[in-house]
XYZ file of C-alpha atoms in Angstrom:
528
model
C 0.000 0.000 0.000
C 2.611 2.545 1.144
C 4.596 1.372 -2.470
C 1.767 2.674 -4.459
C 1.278 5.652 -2.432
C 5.071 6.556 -3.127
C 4.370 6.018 -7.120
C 1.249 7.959 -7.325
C 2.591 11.136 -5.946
C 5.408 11.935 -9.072
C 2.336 11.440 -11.290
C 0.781 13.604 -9.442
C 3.103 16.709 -9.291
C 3.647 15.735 -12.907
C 0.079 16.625 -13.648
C -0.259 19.770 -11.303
C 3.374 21.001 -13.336
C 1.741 20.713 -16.048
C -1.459 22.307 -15.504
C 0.460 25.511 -13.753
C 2.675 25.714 -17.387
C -0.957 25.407 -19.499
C -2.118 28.229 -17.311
C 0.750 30.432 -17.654
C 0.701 29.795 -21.549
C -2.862 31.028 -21.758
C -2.334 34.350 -19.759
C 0.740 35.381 -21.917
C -1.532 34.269 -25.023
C -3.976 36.600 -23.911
C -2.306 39.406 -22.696
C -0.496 40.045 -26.772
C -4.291 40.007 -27.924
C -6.588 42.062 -25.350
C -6.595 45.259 -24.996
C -7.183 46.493 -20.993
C -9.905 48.753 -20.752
C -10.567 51.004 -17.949
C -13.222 49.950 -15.360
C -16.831 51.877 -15.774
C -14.984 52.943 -11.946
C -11.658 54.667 -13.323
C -11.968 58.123 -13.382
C -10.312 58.522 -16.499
C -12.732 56.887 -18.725
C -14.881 59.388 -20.252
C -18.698 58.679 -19.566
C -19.933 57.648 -23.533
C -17.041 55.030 -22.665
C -18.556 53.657 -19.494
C -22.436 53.363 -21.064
C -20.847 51.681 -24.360
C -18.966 49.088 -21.057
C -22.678 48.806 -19.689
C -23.603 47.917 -23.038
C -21.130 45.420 -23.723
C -19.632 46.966 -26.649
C -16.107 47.065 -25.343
C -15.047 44.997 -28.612
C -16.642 47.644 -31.015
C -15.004 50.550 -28.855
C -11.589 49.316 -28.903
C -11.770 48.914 -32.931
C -12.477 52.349 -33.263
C -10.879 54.187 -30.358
C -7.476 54.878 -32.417
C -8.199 56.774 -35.807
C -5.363 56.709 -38.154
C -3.817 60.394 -37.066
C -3.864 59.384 -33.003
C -2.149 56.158 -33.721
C 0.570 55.154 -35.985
C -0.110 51.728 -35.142
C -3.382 50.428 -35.237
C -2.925 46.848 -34.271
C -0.384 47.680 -31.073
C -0.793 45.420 -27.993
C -0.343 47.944 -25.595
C -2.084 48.477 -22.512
C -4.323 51.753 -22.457
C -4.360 53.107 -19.454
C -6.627 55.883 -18.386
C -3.778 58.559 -19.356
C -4.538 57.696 -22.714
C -7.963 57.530 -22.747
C -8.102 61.039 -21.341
C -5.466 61.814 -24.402
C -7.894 60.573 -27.098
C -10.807 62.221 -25.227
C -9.674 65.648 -25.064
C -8.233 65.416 -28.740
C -11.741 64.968 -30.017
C -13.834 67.189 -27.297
C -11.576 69.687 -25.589
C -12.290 73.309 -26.052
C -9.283 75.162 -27.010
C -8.023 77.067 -24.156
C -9.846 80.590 -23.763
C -6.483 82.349 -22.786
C -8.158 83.888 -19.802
C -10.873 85.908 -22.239
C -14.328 86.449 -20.310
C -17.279 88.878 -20.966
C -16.751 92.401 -20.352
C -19.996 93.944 -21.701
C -21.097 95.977 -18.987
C -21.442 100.063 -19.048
C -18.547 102.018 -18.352
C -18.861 104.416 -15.331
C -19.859 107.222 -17.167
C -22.472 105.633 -19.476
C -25.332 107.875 -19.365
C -29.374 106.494 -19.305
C -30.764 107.438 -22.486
C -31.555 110.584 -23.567
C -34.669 111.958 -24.111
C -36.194 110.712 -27.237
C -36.477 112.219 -30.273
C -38.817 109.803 -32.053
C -40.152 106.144 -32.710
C -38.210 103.362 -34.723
C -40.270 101.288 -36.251
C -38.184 97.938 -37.522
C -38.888 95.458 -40.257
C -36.802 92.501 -39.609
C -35.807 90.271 -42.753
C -34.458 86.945 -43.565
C -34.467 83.890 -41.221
C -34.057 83.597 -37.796
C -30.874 84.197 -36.892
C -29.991 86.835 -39.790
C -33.361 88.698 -37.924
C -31.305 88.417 -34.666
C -28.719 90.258 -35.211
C -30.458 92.709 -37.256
C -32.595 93.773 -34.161
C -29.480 93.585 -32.226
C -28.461 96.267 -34.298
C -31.226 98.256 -34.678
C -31.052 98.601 -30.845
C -27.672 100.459 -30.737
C -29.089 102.487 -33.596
C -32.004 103.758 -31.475
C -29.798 104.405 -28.687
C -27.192 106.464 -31.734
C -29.847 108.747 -32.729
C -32.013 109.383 -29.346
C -35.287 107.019 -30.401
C -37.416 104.787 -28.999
C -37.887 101.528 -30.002
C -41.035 99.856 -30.931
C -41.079 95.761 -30.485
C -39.349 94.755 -34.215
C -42.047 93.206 -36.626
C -40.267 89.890 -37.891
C -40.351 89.001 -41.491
C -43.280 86.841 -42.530
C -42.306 87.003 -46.145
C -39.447 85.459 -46.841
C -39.152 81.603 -47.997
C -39.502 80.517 -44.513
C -43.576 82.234 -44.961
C -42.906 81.589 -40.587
C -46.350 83.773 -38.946
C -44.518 84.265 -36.069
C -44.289 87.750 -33.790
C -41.409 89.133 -31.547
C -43.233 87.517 -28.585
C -43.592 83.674 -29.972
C -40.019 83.545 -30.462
C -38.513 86.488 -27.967
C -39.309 86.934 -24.677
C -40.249 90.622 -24.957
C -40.740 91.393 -21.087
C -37.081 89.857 -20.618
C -35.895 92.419 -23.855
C -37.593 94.970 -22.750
C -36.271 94.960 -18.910
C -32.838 94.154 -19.990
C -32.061 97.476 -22.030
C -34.356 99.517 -20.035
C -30.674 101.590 -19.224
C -30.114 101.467 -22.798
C -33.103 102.173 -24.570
C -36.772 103.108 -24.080
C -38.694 99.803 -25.944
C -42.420 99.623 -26.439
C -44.460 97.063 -28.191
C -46.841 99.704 -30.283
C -46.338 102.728 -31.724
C -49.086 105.321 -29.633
C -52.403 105.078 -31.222
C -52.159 109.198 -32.040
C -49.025 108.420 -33.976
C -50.879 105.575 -36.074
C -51.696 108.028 -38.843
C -48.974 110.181 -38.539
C -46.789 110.358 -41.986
C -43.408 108.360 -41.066
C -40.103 108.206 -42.962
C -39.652 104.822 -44.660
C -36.105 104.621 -45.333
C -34.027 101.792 -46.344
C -30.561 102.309 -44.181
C -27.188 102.314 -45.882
C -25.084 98.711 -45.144
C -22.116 98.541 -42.911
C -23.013 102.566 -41.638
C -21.230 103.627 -39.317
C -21.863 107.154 -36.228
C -21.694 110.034 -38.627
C -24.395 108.424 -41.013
C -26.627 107.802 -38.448
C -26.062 111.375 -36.738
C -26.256 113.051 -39.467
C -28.409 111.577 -41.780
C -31.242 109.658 -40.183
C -31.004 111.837 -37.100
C -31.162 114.973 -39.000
C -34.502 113.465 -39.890
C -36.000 113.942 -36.439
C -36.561 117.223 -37.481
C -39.497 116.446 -40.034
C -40.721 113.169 -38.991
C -42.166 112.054 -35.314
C -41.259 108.101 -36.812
C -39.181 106.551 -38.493
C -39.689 103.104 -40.185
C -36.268 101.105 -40.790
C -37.416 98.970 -43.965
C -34.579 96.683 -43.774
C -32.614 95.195 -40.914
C -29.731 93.018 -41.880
C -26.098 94.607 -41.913
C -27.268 97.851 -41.606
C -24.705 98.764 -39.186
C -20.326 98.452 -39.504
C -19.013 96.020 -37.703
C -15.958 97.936 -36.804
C -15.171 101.554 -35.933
C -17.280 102.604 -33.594
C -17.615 103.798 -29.930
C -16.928 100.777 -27.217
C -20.098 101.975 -26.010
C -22.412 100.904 -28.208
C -20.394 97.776 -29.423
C -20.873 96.700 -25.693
C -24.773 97.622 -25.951
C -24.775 95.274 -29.267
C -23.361 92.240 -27.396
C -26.021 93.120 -23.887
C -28.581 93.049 -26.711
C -27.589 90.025 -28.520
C -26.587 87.810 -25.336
C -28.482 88.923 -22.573
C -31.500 91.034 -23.722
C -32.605 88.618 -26.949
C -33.820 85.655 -24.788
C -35.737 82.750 -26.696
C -39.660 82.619 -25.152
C -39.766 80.471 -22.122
C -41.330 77.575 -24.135
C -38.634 77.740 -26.232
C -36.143 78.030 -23.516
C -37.904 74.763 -22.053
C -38.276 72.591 -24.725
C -34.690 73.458 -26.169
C -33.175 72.378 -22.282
C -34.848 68.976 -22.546
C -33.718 68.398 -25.845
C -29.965 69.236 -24.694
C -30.576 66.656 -21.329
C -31.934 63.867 -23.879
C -28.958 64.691 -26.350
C -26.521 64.660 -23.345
C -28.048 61.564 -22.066
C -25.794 59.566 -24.860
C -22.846 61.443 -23.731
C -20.685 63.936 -25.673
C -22.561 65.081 -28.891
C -21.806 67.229 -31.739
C -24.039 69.500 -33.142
C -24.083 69.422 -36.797
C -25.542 72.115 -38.491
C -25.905 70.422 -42.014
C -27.243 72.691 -44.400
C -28.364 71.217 -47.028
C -31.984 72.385 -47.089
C -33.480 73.266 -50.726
C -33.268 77.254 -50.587
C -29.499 76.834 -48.911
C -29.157 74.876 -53.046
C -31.328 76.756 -55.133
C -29.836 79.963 -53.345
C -25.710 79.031 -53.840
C -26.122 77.315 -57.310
C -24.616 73.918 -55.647
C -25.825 71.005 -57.447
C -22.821 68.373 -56.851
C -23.973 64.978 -56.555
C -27.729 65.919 -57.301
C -29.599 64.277 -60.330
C -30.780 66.436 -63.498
C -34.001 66.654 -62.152
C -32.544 67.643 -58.856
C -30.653 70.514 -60.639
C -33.429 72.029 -62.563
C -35.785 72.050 -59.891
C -33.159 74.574 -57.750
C -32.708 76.091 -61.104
C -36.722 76.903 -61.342
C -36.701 78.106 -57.605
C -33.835 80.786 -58.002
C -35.484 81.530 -60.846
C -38.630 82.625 -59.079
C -37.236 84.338 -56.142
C -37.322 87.896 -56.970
C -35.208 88.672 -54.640
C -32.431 86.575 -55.257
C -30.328 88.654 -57.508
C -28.068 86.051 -59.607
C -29.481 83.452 -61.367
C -26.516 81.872 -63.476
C -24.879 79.643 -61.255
C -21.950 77.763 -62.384
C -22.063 74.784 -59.688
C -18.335 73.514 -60.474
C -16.586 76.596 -59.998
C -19.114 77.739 -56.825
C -17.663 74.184 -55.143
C -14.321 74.728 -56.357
C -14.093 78.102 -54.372
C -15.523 76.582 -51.295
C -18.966 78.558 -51.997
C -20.598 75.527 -51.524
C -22.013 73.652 -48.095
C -20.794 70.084 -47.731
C -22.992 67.608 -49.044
C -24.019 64.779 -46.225
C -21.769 62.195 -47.504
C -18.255 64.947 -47.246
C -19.220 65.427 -43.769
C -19.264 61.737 -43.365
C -16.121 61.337 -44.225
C -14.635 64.915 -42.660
C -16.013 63.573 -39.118
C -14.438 60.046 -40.050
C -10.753 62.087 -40.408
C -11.235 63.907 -37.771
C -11.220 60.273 -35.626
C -14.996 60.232 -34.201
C -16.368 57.081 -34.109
C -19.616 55.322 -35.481
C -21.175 55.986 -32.290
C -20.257 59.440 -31.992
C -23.714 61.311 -30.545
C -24.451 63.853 -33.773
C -27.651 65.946 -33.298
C -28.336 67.032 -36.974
C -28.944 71.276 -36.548
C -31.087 71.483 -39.774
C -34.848 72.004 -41.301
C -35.719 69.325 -44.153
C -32.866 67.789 -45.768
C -32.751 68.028 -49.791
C -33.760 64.672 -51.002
C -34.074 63.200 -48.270
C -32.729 59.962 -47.168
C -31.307 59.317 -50.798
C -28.627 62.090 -49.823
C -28.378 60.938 -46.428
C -27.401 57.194 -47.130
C -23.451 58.034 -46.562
C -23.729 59.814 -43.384
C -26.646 57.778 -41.486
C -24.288 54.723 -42.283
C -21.356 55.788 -41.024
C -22.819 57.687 -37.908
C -26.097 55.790 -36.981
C -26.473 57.819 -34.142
C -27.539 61.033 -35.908
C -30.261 62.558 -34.042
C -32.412 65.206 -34.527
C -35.636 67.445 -32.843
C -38.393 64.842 -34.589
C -36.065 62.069 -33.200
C -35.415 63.487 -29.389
C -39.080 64.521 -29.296
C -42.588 63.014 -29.378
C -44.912 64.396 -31.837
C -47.063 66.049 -29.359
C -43.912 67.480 -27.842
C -43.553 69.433 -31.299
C -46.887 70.161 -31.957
C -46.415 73.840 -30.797
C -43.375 74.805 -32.796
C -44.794 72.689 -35.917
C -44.890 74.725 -38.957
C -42.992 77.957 -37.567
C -39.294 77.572 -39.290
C -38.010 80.240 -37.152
C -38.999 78.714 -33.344
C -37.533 75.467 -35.140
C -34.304 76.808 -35.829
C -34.759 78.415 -32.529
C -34.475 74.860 -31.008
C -31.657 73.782 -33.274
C -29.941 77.305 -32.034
C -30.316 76.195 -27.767
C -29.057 72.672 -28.747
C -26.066 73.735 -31.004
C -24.980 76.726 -28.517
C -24.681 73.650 -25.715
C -23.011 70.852 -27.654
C -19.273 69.635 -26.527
C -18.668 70.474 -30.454
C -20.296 72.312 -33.307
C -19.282 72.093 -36.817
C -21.202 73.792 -39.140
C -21.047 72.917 -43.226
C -21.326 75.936 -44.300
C -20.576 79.229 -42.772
C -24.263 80.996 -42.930
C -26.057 83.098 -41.088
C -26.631 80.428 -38.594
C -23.271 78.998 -38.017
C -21.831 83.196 -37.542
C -24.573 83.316 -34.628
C -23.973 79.978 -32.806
C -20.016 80.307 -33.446
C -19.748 83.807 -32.168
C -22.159 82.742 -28.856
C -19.864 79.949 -28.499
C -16.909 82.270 -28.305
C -18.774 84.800 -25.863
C -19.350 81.902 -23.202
C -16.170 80.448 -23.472
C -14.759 79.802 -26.643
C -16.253 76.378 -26.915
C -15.007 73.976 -29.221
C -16.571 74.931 -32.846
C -14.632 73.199 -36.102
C -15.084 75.026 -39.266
C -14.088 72.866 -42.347
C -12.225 74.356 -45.091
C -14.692 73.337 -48.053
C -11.898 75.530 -50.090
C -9.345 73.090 -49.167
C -11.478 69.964 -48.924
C -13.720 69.756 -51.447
C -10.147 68.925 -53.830
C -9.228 66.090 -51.331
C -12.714 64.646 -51.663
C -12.241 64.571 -55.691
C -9.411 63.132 -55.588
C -11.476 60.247 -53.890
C -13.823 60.127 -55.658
C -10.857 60.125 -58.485
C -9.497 56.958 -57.095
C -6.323 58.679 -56.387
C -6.803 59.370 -52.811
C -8.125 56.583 -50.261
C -9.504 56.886 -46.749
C -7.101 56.359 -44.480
C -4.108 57.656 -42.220
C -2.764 59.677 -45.073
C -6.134 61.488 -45.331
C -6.562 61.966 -41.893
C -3.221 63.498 -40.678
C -4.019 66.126 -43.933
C -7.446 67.009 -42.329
C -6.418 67.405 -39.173
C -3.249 69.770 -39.862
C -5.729 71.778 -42.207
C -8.085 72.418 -39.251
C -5.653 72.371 -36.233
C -6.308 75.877 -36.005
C -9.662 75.919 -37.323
C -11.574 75.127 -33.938
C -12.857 78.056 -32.019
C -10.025 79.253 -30.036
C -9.672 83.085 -28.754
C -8.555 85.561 -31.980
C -9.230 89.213 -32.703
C -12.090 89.387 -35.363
C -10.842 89.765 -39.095
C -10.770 92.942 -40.826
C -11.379 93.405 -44.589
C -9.700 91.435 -47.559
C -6.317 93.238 -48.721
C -7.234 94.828 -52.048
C -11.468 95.164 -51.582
C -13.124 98.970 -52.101
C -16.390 99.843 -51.834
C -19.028 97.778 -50.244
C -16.726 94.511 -51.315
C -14.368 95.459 -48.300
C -17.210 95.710 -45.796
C -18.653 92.680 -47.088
C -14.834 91.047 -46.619
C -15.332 91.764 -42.853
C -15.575 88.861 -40.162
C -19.367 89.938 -39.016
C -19.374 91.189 -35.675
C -21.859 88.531 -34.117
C -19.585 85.691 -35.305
C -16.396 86.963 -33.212
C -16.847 89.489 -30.379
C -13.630 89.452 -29.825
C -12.152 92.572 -28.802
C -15.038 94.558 -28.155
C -16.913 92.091 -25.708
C -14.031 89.895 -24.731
C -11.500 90.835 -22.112
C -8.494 89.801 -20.585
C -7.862 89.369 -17.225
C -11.550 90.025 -16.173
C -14.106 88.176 -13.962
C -16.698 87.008 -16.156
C -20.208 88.638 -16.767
C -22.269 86.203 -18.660
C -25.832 86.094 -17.940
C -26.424 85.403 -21.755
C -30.173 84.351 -23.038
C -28.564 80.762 -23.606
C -26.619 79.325 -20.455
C -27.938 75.664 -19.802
C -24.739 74.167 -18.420
């Protein structure tokens, strides 16, 4: 008994030996294929991270987690560590640093309350939403130039939008009214004995600056009790005048012009449903059939596409050219990326497939047939129709501007804004970003692009790291950070060199943007 005791224990080591060496085997094995995540515990994994861990979509993550330009080698077995997730995190969300620029909008010392008023301004607003905003922005520091009161602005009900809205669906007018009460006197009616009265209609010169409104319209004061501003839009320079009143255009535009409080509310919930999937970009993507018919852009569209646009520019009075040649408008950068460019900009730039993207825009041309690219590469593209429930809507349903008002309180709050085209909507939203922070906002160089995307489609270019390290040294300096707002082109005269000029709502940078300052935001959007 005690012999076969003595045999059976060198098997058995034998077999334990073994086992130990299979084990050892199998951890090395492992440890050259799997990539170590971070816990859903470690603080250094970003929070879209730790819901796609609750998921279980670690494998799909780690596919996707090093684009071409933040790794030069894909298929490395290194350990990430949260050091590195907080690297690729910040390379794709960070803000660019603000360099210690805050608000300064408020009054000098010696700003005086208004004078006594000479008259009434009556405004007509025109255009869409936002190019209406910063008209009546303007026409405030013109009533406070030449001494008049301002009557509530009457929006434009004309234009291709046909919206029916007043100042009060989309404004809060009590809030407007209350905020510039130091600035200007603001009424919502002209007095009933001035209803009849014989006012000046006068369409005011663009880009004017203090002695045209002192001396001409004010002059006016003399034979007229009101005067009725015809037009809104760019009616005032955007550079050259008194700190004063380029202080009173920023109050205006980011404290005094607050959205209605429905609008307010149901733009906050759509920003908590948005941030509920984490970090989201706002994509303002417009490619809506007047942004087409309007530039002349027909690339990628079918004939029938074309001639419909074609028709429509046709028939818009006040669209002044009509001949449109659509190659050389794209070739300039004239043009707004179509869906499937921005598809593969984003894909460059290294977001992933389940990147958040709430889509900033009214009806897409054509539909899903242009939207085939995008929606595949990004199925997480979301959108008001999508965050909301149809009664949710119902209000804001066939009024473009409260709409775009929405798309405006969402875009202002994303972790990133890109817009693909630089319109009257991405000036406003990129200039507000800059006022409350300089948040990160990417503007693509469609100049510079739209040759790298023929040469795809060329077959001389491919997708890839080569692509990617181009697009992201062409927009390294490209996302939002702190600069002094341009001037005019080199070489423009006339009107052409005010037209040159960086618009004053899309950087208010020097005039409402200090160094070295505590900050004095209480602007009409401020969800965070």
């Amino acid at each position: 008994m005690a012999k076969r005791r003595r045999r059976a224990l060198p098997l058995l080591l034998r077999r334990l030996l073994t086992c130990a060496m299979c084990a050892v085997a199998t951890v090395a094995l492992l440890s050259g294929h799997v990539r170590v995540l971070p816990s859903p515990g470690v603080s250094g994994a970003p929070q879209f991270l730790k819901q796609y861990q609750r998921q279980g979509s670690e494998q799909s993550w780690t596919k996707e987690l090093f684009p071409p330009q933040f790794s030069k080698n894909p298929g490395s077995s290194r350990k990430m560590n949260s050091a590195s997730w907080s690297l690729d995190f910040d390379k794709l969300w960070k803000s660019p640093s603000n360099r210690d620029f805050t608000p300064c909008i408020d009054p000098s010392t010696n700003y005086k309350v208004p004078a006594a008023s000479q008259g009434y301004l009556l405004v007509h607003t025109n255009g869409g939403l936002n190019q209406m905003r910063a008209g009546i922005c303007d026409m405030v520091a013109v009533a406070r130039i030449i001494n008049a009161t301002l009557v509530i602005p009457e929006l434009d009900k004309g234009s291709f939008w046909r919206d029916s809205s007043n100042f009060s669906d989309i404004f809060d007018e009590e809030h407007f009214i209350s905020t510039l009460a130091n600035d200007i006197k603001v009424v919502k009616k002209l007095p009933k004995e001035l209803a009849k009265t014989t006012k000046l209609v006068k369409e005011f010169k663009s880009w004017s600056g203090m002695d045209y409104y002192h001396n001409d319209i004010a002059g006016m004061w003399e034979y007229y009790e009101v005067i009725r501003a015809s037009k809104s839009d760019s009616r005032l320079a955007n550079n050259n005048l008194p700190s004063a009143i380029q202080k009173l255009r920023c109050r205006a535009c980011y404290e005094g012009l607050r959205f209605a409080p429905h609008i307010e509310a149901m733009g906050k919930l759509l920003v908590e449903r948005m941030r509920s999937y984490g970090p989201y970009i706002a994509l303002h993507l417009r490619y809506e059939k007047d942004m087409l018919a309007f530039s002349g852009c027909t690339h990628g569209l079918s004939a029938a596409e074309a001639k419909e646009l074609r028709i429509i520019r046709e028939h818009t009075p006040h669209w002044k050219i009509k001949n449109i040649n659509s190659t050389e408008q794209r070739s300039k950068g004239y043009c707004p990326l179509t869906p499937k460019e921005v598809a593969i900009f984003l894909t460059a730039l290294g977001y992933p497939s389940h990147t958040p993207i709430y889509v900033a825009a009214g009806e897409i041309y054509g539909g899903d047939s242009h939207m085939t690219e995008l929606q595949s590469r990004y199925p997480m593209l979301m959108s008001k129709e999508k965050l909301a429930s149809i009664e949710e809507l119902e209000p804001f349903m066939n009024h473009a501007s409260q709409m775009a008002a929405l798309d405006y309180i969402v875009s202002v709050e994303s972790d990133v804004f890109i817009p693909s085209y630089s319109g009257n909507m991405a000036r406003a939203v990129g200039g507000h970003r800059r006022f409350l922070g300089h948040r990160k906002t990417i503007s693509p160089d469609r100049k510079a692009l739209v040759h790298l995307f023929d040469k795809i489609e060329q077959g001389t270019l491919k997708e890839g790291s080569r692509l990617s390290d181009r697009i992201a040294e062409l927009h390294k300096r490209r996302q939002g950070s702190p600069r002094k707002r341009k001037g005019p082109i080199s070489g423009t005269k006339g009107m052409d060199r005010f037209r040159s000029e960086e618009a004053f709502y899309e950087n208010p940078l020097p005039d409402c943007l200090c160094r070295g300052e505590l900050p004095q935001v209480n602007a009409s959007v401020s969800i965070r």
